[in-house]
GROMACS .gro file of C-alpha atoms in nm:
model
  424
    1MET     CA    1   0.282  -1.238   0.989
    2TRP     CA    2   0.316  -0.902   1.192
    3LYS     CA    3   0.239  -0.960   1.536
    4ARG     CA    4   0.112  -0.671   1.697
    5VAL     CA    5   0.347  -0.554   2.012
    6ALA     CA    6   0.429  -0.214   2.219
    7LEU     CA    7   0.740  -0.100   2.112
    8LEU     CA    8   0.965   0.206   2.239
    9ALA     CA    9   1.034   0.335   1.952
   10THR     CA   10   1.277   0.700   1.793
   11VAL     CA   11   1.166   0.817   1.438
   12SER     CA   12   1.464   1.063   1.334
   13CYS     CA   13   1.487   1.317   1.050
   14LEU     CA   14   1.572   1.181   0.674
   15ALA     CA   15   1.831   1.305   0.424
   16CYS     CA   16   1.652   1.434   0.148
   17SER     CA   17   1.734   1.290  -0.214
   18HIS     CA   18   1.566   1.624  -0.367
   19THR     CA   19   1.622   1.902  -0.119
   20LYS     CA   20   1.742   1.840   0.213
   21SER     CA   21   1.524   1.916   0.550
   22SER     CA   22   1.552   2.145   0.796
   23ALA     CA   23   1.292   1.881   1.034
   24GLU     CA   24   1.440   1.794   1.348
   25PRO     CA   25   1.327   1.528   1.591
   26ILE     CA   26   1.236   1.664   1.905
   27ASP     CA   27   1.243   1.471   2.248
   28ALA     CA   28   0.910   1.381   2.373
   29GLY     CA   29   0.924   1.612   2.722
   30SER     CA   30   1.008   1.915   2.558
   31GLY     CA   31   0.789   2.199   2.415
   32ASP     CA   32   0.404   2.154   2.242
   33ASP     CA   33   0.498   1.749   2.305
   34ALA     CA   34   0.324   1.452   2.488
   35GLY     CA   35   0.429   1.448   2.843
   36ASP     CA   36   0.494   1.152   3.047
   37ASP     CA   37   0.182   1.034   3.191
   38ALA     CA   38   0.025   0.809   2.932
   39SER     CA   39  -0.273   0.840   3.094
   40ALA     CA   40  -0.369   1.154   2.982
   41ILE     CA   41  -0.528   1.325   2.641
   42PRO     CA   42  -0.274   1.520   2.514
   43ASP     CA   43  -0.411   1.876   2.396
   44TRP     CA   44  -0.310   1.790   1.987
   45CYS     CA   45  -0.564   1.446   2.055
   46PRO     CA   46  -0.877   1.544   1.785
   47THR     CA   47  -1.151   1.579   1.972
   48ALA     CA   48  -1.405   1.619   1.703
   49SER     CA   49  -1.374   1.256   1.660
   50PRO     CA   50  -1.301   1.149   2.022
   51GLY     CA   51  -0.977   1.014   2.013
   52ILE     CA   52  -0.967   0.837   1.659
   53SER     CA   53  -0.597   0.996   1.547
   54LYS     CA   54  -0.600   0.832   1.246
   55GLY     CA   55  -0.825   0.589   0.973
   56PRO     CA   56  -0.977   0.355   0.948
   57TRP     CA   57  -0.868   0.159   0.710
   58SER     CA   58  -0.915  -0.254   0.592
   59LEU     CA   59  -0.662  -0.536   0.523
   60ALA     CA   60  -0.618  -0.901   0.479
   61ALA     CA   61  -0.946  -0.909   0.324
   62THR     CA   62  -1.042  -1.388   0.214
   63GLU     CA   63  -1.356  -1.460   0.043
   64THR     CA   64  -1.493  -1.496   0.494
   65SER     CA   65  -1.280  -1.236   0.683
   66VAL     CA   66  -1.139  -0.897   0.675
   67LYS     CA   67  -0.936  -0.674   0.957
   68ILE     CA   68  -1.032  -0.327   1.051
   69ARG     CA   69  -0.789  -0.089   1.201
   70TRP     CA   70  -0.732   0.259   1.313
   71GLU     CA   71  -0.545   0.406   1.559
   72ALA     CA   72  -0.662   0.620   1.861
   73CYS     CA   73  -0.427   0.899   2.071
   74HIS     CA   74  -0.611   0.802   2.444
   75ALA     CA   75  -0.655   0.528   2.598
   76GLY     CA   76  -1.081   0.354   2.614
   77THR     CA   77  -1.218   0.525   2.299
   78ASN     CA   78  -1.508   0.315   2.233
   79GLY     CA   79  -1.363   0.011   2.063
   80ASP     CA   80  -1.698  -0.084   1.862
   81LEU     CA   81  -1.793  -0.093   1.506
   82TYR     CA   82  -2.088  -0.153   1.276
   83PHE     CA   83  -2.088  -0.330   0.908
   84ALA     CA   84  -2.384  -0.405   0.686
   85PRO     CA   85  -2.391  -0.530   0.313
   86GLU     CA   86  -2.281  -0.269   0.069
   87ALA     CA   87  -2.611  -0.362  -0.093
   88GLY     CA   88  -2.852  -0.310   0.265
   89GLY     CA   89  -2.910  -0.513   0.558
   90ALA     CA   90  -2.934  -0.522   0.880
   91GLU     CA   91  -2.581  -0.426   1.045
   92THR     CA   92  -2.348  -0.601   1.271
   93GLN     CA   93  -2.206  -0.479   1.590
   94ALA     CA   94  -1.824  -0.621   1.640
   95THR     CA   95  -1.552  -0.490   1.902
   96SER     CA   96  -1.190  -0.454   1.816
   97THR     CA   97  -0.889  -0.527   2.042
   98GLU     CA   98  -0.655  -0.213   2.180
   99THR     CA   99  -0.293  -0.191   2.210
  100PRO     CA  100  -0.074   0.006   2.298
  101ILE     CA  101   0.270   0.156   2.153
  102THR     CA  102   0.525   0.441   2.263
  103ILE     CA  103   0.656   0.698   2.018
  104THR     CA  104   0.977   0.895   2.210
  105LEU     CA  105   0.965   1.131   1.980
  106THR     CA  106   0.854   1.417   1.788
  107TYR     CA  107   0.898   1.478   1.411
  108LYS     CA  108   0.815   1.803   1.236
  109SER     CA  109   0.784   1.889   0.843
  110LEU     CA  110   0.838   2.215   0.719
  111SER     CA  111   0.529   2.244   0.630
  112ALA     CA  112   0.335   2.486   0.873
  113THR     CA  113  -0.016   2.285   0.787
  114ALA     CA  114   0.176   1.901   0.842
  115GLN     CA  115   0.074   1.834   1.228
  116PRO     CA  116   0.382   1.646   1.375
  117ASP     CA  117   0.396   1.306   1.408
  118TYR     CA  118   0.423   1.371   1.825
  119ALA     CA  119   0.569   1.204   2.070
  120GLY     CA  120   0.339   0.994   2.286
  121VAL     CA  121   0.146   0.652   2.377
  122TYR     CA  122  -0.074   0.567   2.091
  123TYR     CA  123  -0.390   0.260   2.087
  124THR     CA  124  -0.373   0.083   1.790
  125HIS     CA  125  -0.777  -0.080   1.725
  126GLU     CA  126  -0.817  -0.402   1.544
  127ALA     CA  127  -1.125  -0.539   1.472
  128VAL     CA  128  -1.152  -0.888   1.273
  129LEU     CA  129  -1.478  -0.986   1.124
  130THR     CA  130  -1.557  -1.307   1.029
  131GLY     CA  131  -1.871  -1.528   0.914
  132LEU     CA  132  -1.875  -1.303   0.626
  133ALA     CA  133  -2.036  -1.387   0.299
  134PRO     CA  134  -1.775  -1.426  -0.031
  135SER     CA  135  -1.793  -1.208  -0.322
  136THR     CA  136  -1.986  -0.903  -0.144
  137CYS     CA  137  -1.897  -0.551  -0.095
  138TYR     CA  138  -1.956  -0.415   0.295
  139THR     CA  139  -2.014  -0.108   0.445
  140TYR     CA  140  -1.870  -0.004   0.804
  141ARG     CA  141  -1.855   0.288   1.086
  142LEU     CA  142  -1.681   0.382   1.414
  143ALA     CA  143  -1.883   0.451   1.698
  144ALA     CA  144  -1.650   0.673   1.802
  145MET     CA  145  -1.676   0.875   1.500
  146ASP     CA  146  -2.007   0.966   1.382
  147GLY     CA  147  -2.041   0.993   1.032
  148THR     CA  148  -1.728   0.785   0.950
  149LYS     CA  149  -1.829   0.534   0.654
  150GLY     CA  150  -1.577   0.275   0.521
  151ARG     CA  151  -1.588  -0.029   0.301
  152PHE     CA  152  -1.477  -0.280   0.193
  153CYS     CA  153  -1.507  -0.603  -0.014
  154THR     CA  154  -1.444  -0.991   0.068
  155ALA     CA  155  -1.211  -1.192  -0.148
  156ARG     CA  156  -1.447  -1.312  -0.485
  157ARG     CA  157  -1.500  -1.655  -0.589
  158PRO     CA  158  -1.279  -1.806  -0.815
  159GLY     CA  159  -1.425  -1.715  -1.143
  160ASP     CA  160  -1.623  -1.386  -1.026
  161PRO     CA  161  -1.533  -1.062  -1.199
  162PHE     CA  162  -1.329  -0.822  -1.030
  163ARG     CA  163  -1.165  -0.457  -1.021
  164PHE     CA  164  -0.838  -0.339  -0.865
  165MET     CA  165  -0.596  -0.025  -0.860
  166ALA     CA  166  -0.221  -0.005  -0.853
  167ILE     CA  167  -0.101   0.308  -0.741
  168GLY     CA  168   0.284   0.366  -0.614
  169ASP     CA  169   0.514   0.666  -0.457
  170THR     CA  170   0.211   0.883  -0.277
  171ASN     CA  171   0.321   1.244  -0.185
  172PRO     CA  172  -0.009   1.383  -0.087
  173THR     CA  173   0.136   1.687   0.072
  174LEU     CA  174   0.350   1.794  -0.205
  175GLY     CA  175   0.060   1.969  -0.424
  176ASP     CA  176  -0.255   1.800  -0.588
  177SER     CA  177  -0.160   1.564  -0.768
  178THR     CA  178  -0.183   1.234  -0.547
  179THR     CA  179  -0.544   1.363  -0.441
  180ASN     CA  180  -0.638   1.468  -0.812
  181VAL     CA  181  -0.582   1.094  -0.899
  182LEU     CA  182  -0.795   0.954  -0.671
  183LYS     CA  183  -1.052   1.166  -0.758
  184TYR     CA  184  -1.049   1.026  -1.108
  185THR     CA  185  -1.007   0.658  -0.999
  186LEU     CA  186  -1.157   0.583  -0.645
  187PRO     CA  187  -1.558   0.624  -0.789
  188LYS     CA  188  -1.488   0.338  -1.042
  189ASN     CA  189  -1.543   0.100  -0.705
  190PRO     CA  190  -1.232  -0.092  -0.701
  191ASP     CA  191  -1.210  -0.424  -0.460
  192PHE     CA  192  -0.903  -0.352  -0.338
  193VAL     CA  193  -0.569  -0.146  -0.348
  194LEU     CA  194  -0.210  -0.238  -0.443
  195HIS     CA  195   0.024   0.004  -0.320
  196GLY     CA  196   0.378  -0.036  -0.451
  197GLY     CA  197   0.573   0.114  -0.200
  198ASP     CA  198   0.688   0.453  -0.055
  199ILE     CA  199   0.359   0.570   0.063
  200GLN     CA  200   0.496   0.833   0.291
  201TYR     CA  201   0.802   1.071   0.253
  202TYR     CA  202   0.974   1.225   0.534
  203GLU     CA  203   1.215   1.319   0.310
  204SER     CA  204   1.007   1.559   0.102
  205THR     CA  205   1.076   1.797   0.411
  206LEU     CA  206   0.670   1.842   0.384
  207GLU     CA  207   0.477   1.518   0.500
  208THR     CA  208   0.437   1.369   0.813
  209TRP     CA  209   0.160   1.017   0.883
  210ALA     CA  210  -0.027   1.258   1.090
  211ALA     CA  211  -0.070   1.477   0.764
  212TRP     CA  212  -0.086   1.171   0.522
  213PHE     CA  213  -0.385   0.990   0.713
  214PRO     CA  214  -0.656   1.255   0.632
  215LEU     CA  215  -0.550   1.325   0.243
  216MET     CA  216  -0.536   0.937   0.239
  217ASN     CA  217  -0.886   0.858   0.372
  218PRO     CA  218  -1.062   0.852   0.065
  219MET     CA  219  -0.802   0.535  -0.084
  220LEU     CA  220  -0.783   0.390   0.265
  221ARG     CA  221  -1.166   0.421   0.303
  222GLN     CA  222  -1.306   0.293  -0.047
  223GLY     CA  223  -1.139  -0.066   0.030
  224ALA     CA  224  -0.897  -0.352   0.151
  225PHE     CA  225  -0.495  -0.170   0.127
  226PHE     CA  226  -0.241  -0.393  -0.009
  227PRO     CA  227   0.114  -0.240   0.017
  228ALA     CA  228   0.425  -0.349  -0.066
  229ILE     CA  229   0.755  -0.224   0.104
  230GLY     CA  230   0.981   0.069  -0.068
  231ASN     CA  231   1.294   0.246   0.070
  232HIS     CA  232   1.081   0.497   0.210
  233GLU     CA  233   0.910   0.277   0.433
  234ASP     CA  234   1.279   0.154   0.531
  235GLU     CA  235   1.507   0.393   0.598
  236LYS     CA  236   1.841   0.299   0.717
  237GLN     CA  237   1.881   0.659   0.857
  238SER     CA  238   1.578   0.593   1.068
  239PRO     CA  239   1.661   0.312   1.226
  240GLY     CA  240   1.254   0.162   1.392
  241GLU     CA  241   1.067   0.340   1.114
  242LEU     CA  242   0.978   0.037   0.959
  243ALA     CA  243   0.811  -0.124   1.282
  244THR     CA  244   0.697   0.195   1.448
  245TYR     CA  245   0.504   0.319   1.145
  246SER     CA  246   0.462   0.161   0.807
  247LEU     CA  247   0.413  -0.246   0.967
  248ARG     CA  248   0.209  -0.068   1.302
  249PHE     CA  249  -0.044   0.084   1.013
  250PHE     CA  250  -0.051  -0.143   0.756
  251GLY     CA  251   0.131  -0.484   0.900
  252GLY     CA  252  -0.031  -0.840   0.871
  253ALA     CA  253  -0.210  -0.719   0.533
  254GLY     CA  254  -0.152  -1.025   0.374
  255PHE     CA  255  -0.100  -1.378   0.463
  256ASP     CA  256   0.225  -1.638   0.460
  257GLY     CA  257   0.566  -1.489   0.414
  258SER     CA  258   0.701  -1.280   0.648
  259SER     CA  259   0.611  -0.944   0.780
  260THR     CA  260   0.724  -0.735   0.527
  261TYR     CA  261   0.614  -0.976   0.204
  262TYR     CA  262   0.308  -1.201   0.172
  263ARG     CA  263   0.059  -1.302  -0.078
  264PHE     CA  264  -0.351  -1.332  -0.088
  265GLU     CA  265  -0.662  -1.441  -0.324
  266SER     CA  266  -0.906  -1.323  -0.507
  267GLY     CA  267  -1.133  -1.465  -0.755
  268GLY     CA  268  -0.887  -1.701  -0.850
  269VAL     CA  269  -0.611  -1.485  -0.866
  270TRP     CA  270  -0.333  -1.472  -0.644
  271PHE     CA  271  -0.137  -1.170  -0.562
  272PHE     CA  272   0.198  -1.174  -0.439
  273SER     CA  273   0.412  -0.890  -0.218
  274VAL     CA  274   0.790  -0.852  -0.264
  275ASN     CA  275   1.014  -0.646  -0.009
  276THR     CA  276   1.288  -0.551  -0.277
  277GLU     CA  277   1.427  -0.395   0.008
  278LEU     CA  278   1.582  -0.748   0.111
  279PRO     CA  279   1.731  -0.980  -0.146
  280ILE     CA  280   1.508  -1.120  -0.423
  281ALA     CA  281   1.852  -1.292  -0.622
  282PRO     CA  282   1.858  -1.621  -0.686
  283ALA     CA  283   1.882  -1.892  -0.390
  284SER     CA  284   1.733  -1.563  -0.128
  285GLU     CA  285   1.516  -1.679   0.110
  286GLN     CA  286   1.271  -1.422  -0.055
  287ALA     CA  287   1.320  -1.536  -0.367
  288THR     CA  288   1.315  -1.897  -0.243
  289TRP     CA  289   1.020  -1.820  -0.099
  290LEU     CA  290   0.772  -1.700  -0.394
  291ALA     CA  291   0.905  -1.966  -0.600
  292GLN     CA  292   0.763  -2.195  -0.398
  293SER     CA  293   0.456  -2.030  -0.317
  294LEU     CA  294   0.387  -1.950  -0.661
  295ALA     CA  295   0.359  -2.299  -0.729
  296ASP     CA  296   0.173  -2.375  -0.425
  297ALA     CA  297  -0.094  -2.148  -0.576
  298SER     CA  298  -0.120  -2.269  -0.856
  299THR     CA  299  -0.218  -2.613  -0.724
  300LYS     CA  300  -0.541  -2.417  -0.544
  301PRO     CA  301  -0.878  -2.493  -0.692
  302GLY     CA  302  -0.977  -2.268  -0.892
  303TYR     CA  303  -0.676  -2.075  -1.002
  304ARG     CA  304  -0.611  -1.871  -1.281
  305PHE     CA  305  -0.331  -1.670  -1.274
  306SER     CA  306  -0.087  -1.475  -1.008
  307VAL     CA  307   0.008  -1.120  -1.014
  308VAL     CA  308   0.344  -0.982  -0.821
  309PHE     CA  309   0.389  -0.634  -0.733
  310MET     CA  310   0.695  -0.489  -0.572
  311HIS     CA  311   0.896  -0.115  -0.545
  312ARG     CA  312   1.182  -0.115  -0.709
  313PRO     CA  313   1.166  -0.249  -1.081
  314LEU     CA  314   1.301  -0.524  -1.242
  315LEU     CA  315   1.287  -0.318  -1.632
  316THR     CA  316   1.275   0.035  -1.666
  317CYS     CA  317   1.407   0.250  -1.924
  318GLY     CA  318   1.425   0.527  -1.638
  319ASP     CA  319   1.627   0.729  -1.392
  320ASN     CA  320   1.674   0.412  -1.184
  321GLY     CA  321   1.847   0.101  -1.237
  322ASP     CA  322   1.662  -0.234  -1.292
  323ASN     CA  323   1.736  -0.552  -1.214
  324LEU     CA  324   1.801  -0.829  -1.484
  325ILE     CA  325   1.988  -1.133  -1.267
  326SER     CA  326   1.627  -1.121  -1.099
  327GLN     CA  327   1.409  -1.056  -1.384
  328GLN     CA  328   1.588  -1.336  -1.585
  329TYR     CA  329   1.575  -1.577  -1.297
  330PHE     CA  330   1.229  -1.538  -1.227
  331GLU     CA  331   1.130  -1.529  -1.619
  332THR     CA  332   1.103  -1.918  -1.623
  333ILE     CA  333   0.895  -1.897  -1.326
  334PHE     CA  334   0.639  -1.654  -1.355
  335LYS     CA  335   0.557  -1.841  -1.756
  336GLN     CA  336   0.563  -2.200  -1.558
  337TYR     CA  337   0.288  -2.070  -1.295
  338LYS     CA  338   0.108  -1.841  -1.506
  339VAL     CA  339   0.241  -1.479  -1.365
  340SER     CA  340   0.038  -1.250  -1.596
  341LEU     CA  341   0.140  -0.882  -1.469
  342VAL     CA  342   0.437  -0.765  -1.277
  343LEU     CA  343   0.350  -0.413  -1.116
  344GLN     CA  344   0.667  -0.230  -0.982
  345ALA     CA  345   0.730   0.139  -0.894
  346HIS     CA  346   1.005   0.401  -0.734
  347MET     CA  347   1.122   0.560  -1.114
  348HIS     CA  348   0.840   0.805  -1.064
  349GLY     CA  349   0.654   0.791  -1.418
  350TYR     CA  350   0.457   0.500  -1.643
  351GLU     CA  351   0.624   0.244  -1.795
  352ARG     CA  352   0.445  -0.046  -1.953
  353PHE     CA  353   0.614  -0.359  -2.115
  354GLU     CA  354   0.525  -0.658  -2.309
  355TYR     CA  355   0.841  -0.852  -2.239
  356ASN     CA  356   0.854  -1.243  -2.375
  357GLY     CA  357   0.457  -1.300  -2.314
  358ILE     CA  358   0.428  -1.095  -1.936
  359THR     CA  359   0.291  -0.761  -1.860
  360TYR     CA  360   0.542  -0.524  -1.688
  361ILE     CA  361   0.416  -0.195  -1.576
  362THR     CA  362   0.586   0.060  -1.388
  363ALA     CA  363   0.272   0.242  -1.188
  364ALA     CA  364   0.487   0.510  -1.004
  365GLY     CA  365   0.314   0.868  -1.097
  366GLY     CA  366   0.133   0.856  -0.704
  367GLY     CA  367   0.240   1.222  -0.686
  368GLY     CA  368   0.637   1.216  -0.616
  369ARG     CA  369   0.787   1.441  -0.799
  370MET     CA  370   0.839   1.331  -1.150
  371GLY     CA  371   1.144   1.164  -1.256
  372ASN     CA  372   1.285   1.071  -1.621
  373VAL     CA  373   1.135   0.825  -1.790
  374ASP     CA  374   1.378   0.801  -2.090
  375GLU     CA  375   1.708   0.856  -1.895
  376ASN     CA  376   1.809   0.445  -1.968
  377VAL     CA  377   1.605   0.435  -2.337
  378SER     CA  378   1.897   0.266  -2.456
  379ARG     CA  379   1.923  -0.049  -2.282
  380ALA     CA  380   1.848  -0.328  -2.473
  381TYR     CA  381   1.491  -0.429  -2.378
  382CYS     CA  382   1.365  -0.077  -2.397
  383ASN     CA  383   1.202  -0.184  -2.756
  384THR     CA  384   0.986  -0.372  -2.597
  385ARG     CA  385   0.824  -0.046  -2.390
  386ILE     CA  386   0.513   0.015  -2.569
  387ALA     CA  387   0.400   0.311  -2.352
  388SER     CA  388   0.589   0.560  -2.080
  389GLY     CA  389   0.511   0.909  -1.999
  390PRO     CA  390   0.626   1.159  -1.665
  391PHE     CA  391   0.250   1.171  -1.560
  392PHE     CA  392   0.081   1.148  -1.222
  393HIS     CA  393  -0.131   0.876  -1.245
  394ALA     CA  394  -0.333   0.527  -1.098
  395VAL     CA  395  -0.383   0.228  -1.311
  396LEU     CA  396  -0.729   0.057  -1.289
  397PHE     CA  397  -0.750  -0.314  -1.380
  398ASP     CA  398  -1.037  -0.553  -1.451
  399VAL     CA  399  -1.059  -0.927  -1.438
  400ALA     CA  400  -1.334  -1.105  -1.600
  401ALA     CA  401  -1.368  -1.450  -1.790
  402GLY     CA  402  -1.076  -1.484  -1.987
  403MET     CA  403  -0.947  -1.141  -1.988
  404LEU     CA  404  -0.738  -0.877  -1.813
  405SER     CA  405  -0.759  -0.511  -1.906
  406GLY     CA  406  -0.612  -0.229  -1.786
  407THR     CA  407  -0.653   0.134  -1.788
  408VAL     CA  408  -0.437   0.407  -1.675
  409ILE     CA  409  -0.576   0.764  -1.544
  410ASP     CA  410  -0.392   1.067  -1.454
  411ASP     CA  411  -0.454   1.365  -1.226
  412MET     CA  412  -0.693   1.514  -1.446
  413GLY     CA  413  -0.919   1.257  -1.522
  414MET     CA  414  -0.795   1.175  -1.835
  415THR     CA  415  -0.694   0.807  -2.016
  416ARG     CA  416  -0.321   0.758  -2.041
  417ASP     CA  417  -0.283   0.384  -2.168
  418SER     CA  418  -0.531   0.097  -2.193
  419PHE     CA  419  -0.456  -0.220  -2.216
  420ALA     CA  420  -0.603  -0.613  -2.277
  421HIS     CA  421  -0.456  -0.921  -2.231
  422ALA     CA  422  -0.608  -1.281  -2.266
  423VAL     CA  423  -0.567  -1.446  -1.953
  424PRO     CA  424  -0.615  -1.788  -1.842
   0.00000   0.00000   0.00000
C-alpha cells in the first residue's frame, strides 16, 4: 500500500504530443510563488473555504470503512468532518490526520484562467471512517468548508445489486466535454467511479491540478474514486510527478498489490486495477500478482465474477498499439476465474469487443482530443468489435442478479451503446 510521507519534489513541464507547451517551471522563491516560510499562509491559498485547496474525495471503500481525503494549503485547518446515512440519521464526527508535503517548483499552464500549481507546503488530510454499515450510502461534510457535501457508499453485500461508472482520459480544461459527460451520468448515482487513467494532462498545455479539481468535484464527491495509472500519471520527462501528485492524491485507493496496482470488492464482484506503465507480460511481477489475486478472490465467500481495468488497451482497432501477448496469456486465466469485463482507455474514443466470451471496452472519451478509432481496423480480431465511435462518453454499469448491463452516455446525454450479459 502507498504510505503517506513528506516528499521534496520538483514538477516539470512536459513535451506535448499534440502541441508543444511553452509553460515553464518556476523556482519557489521567484515572483508570485510561495516564500520559504512554511508557516505563512500563501496569498494564493483560498479564503472562501478557509485553507481547503483541493477536495474532498473518498477512496478505499469496504463494507464497513472508507477513507476521506482532502488538501489544505496551510497548517492547522480544522480537520474534522461529519457524516450520516444518506437515508437519514444522526451525524457522527471524525477527525483527520494531517501530513505535509513540500513542492519546490511552480507549474503554470498557457491558460489565463487555470490557477498554477504553486510551489509551497501543502497538507494532506485523511480521515478513516470505520464501523460503517454494509450496502449503505452516506453523506459527509467538512467542518472547515461550509456547504461542502460529499457522498460515498460502502461495499455492497455479496449478491446485492449496485451501479458503478467507468471513464478515462479526462481533460476538463480543454473544453466542456468532460463536465458535460459528468452532468448526464452522475445523476444516475453510481456507487463509485473507475478511472482508466490519464486523469489530468499537463501536456494539454491548459491544465493544472489546481484547475482540474474544481471542475471534477462533482465526480469526486459522488462516491469512491478508483483510478488506474496512465502514461500521463507517470511521465518520464517529469521525475517525481507520480509520487507528488497522482499518488499523493489517490494512492491507497484499493488494497493489496502495490502503490500503483490494487484490488477491491463490492457485491461479490472483485475489481483489479492494473498499471500498464509497468510490465504485464507473462511471468512479470504484476502479471503474477494478478493471476494469484484472481485465484484468491475466486475462493472468497459470495464470489461472483471479476472486472479488470487498465489504461493501455489489450485490444483496439484505433490509433494505438494493442498487447496481444498479454491478452492471449490472460484470456485463459480470465476465463478460469470468471473475469466478465475488461475496461481499458488510452485510445481516445469508444470500443466494445465481444471476444471469446469476454467483453472488452475502451472507455477513453473523458475529454481528451478524439482519436481515429478505425486506424487499425484491419487487425484480425476487429471483426469482434460490436460498437465504436469517436465521441466523448462515460459508461454506467449495473450489476444485478445474474446480469451485468452497460449504458454508454455521451456529452449530449445520448445513449450511444447498451448491452446486457449473463454473469454468475
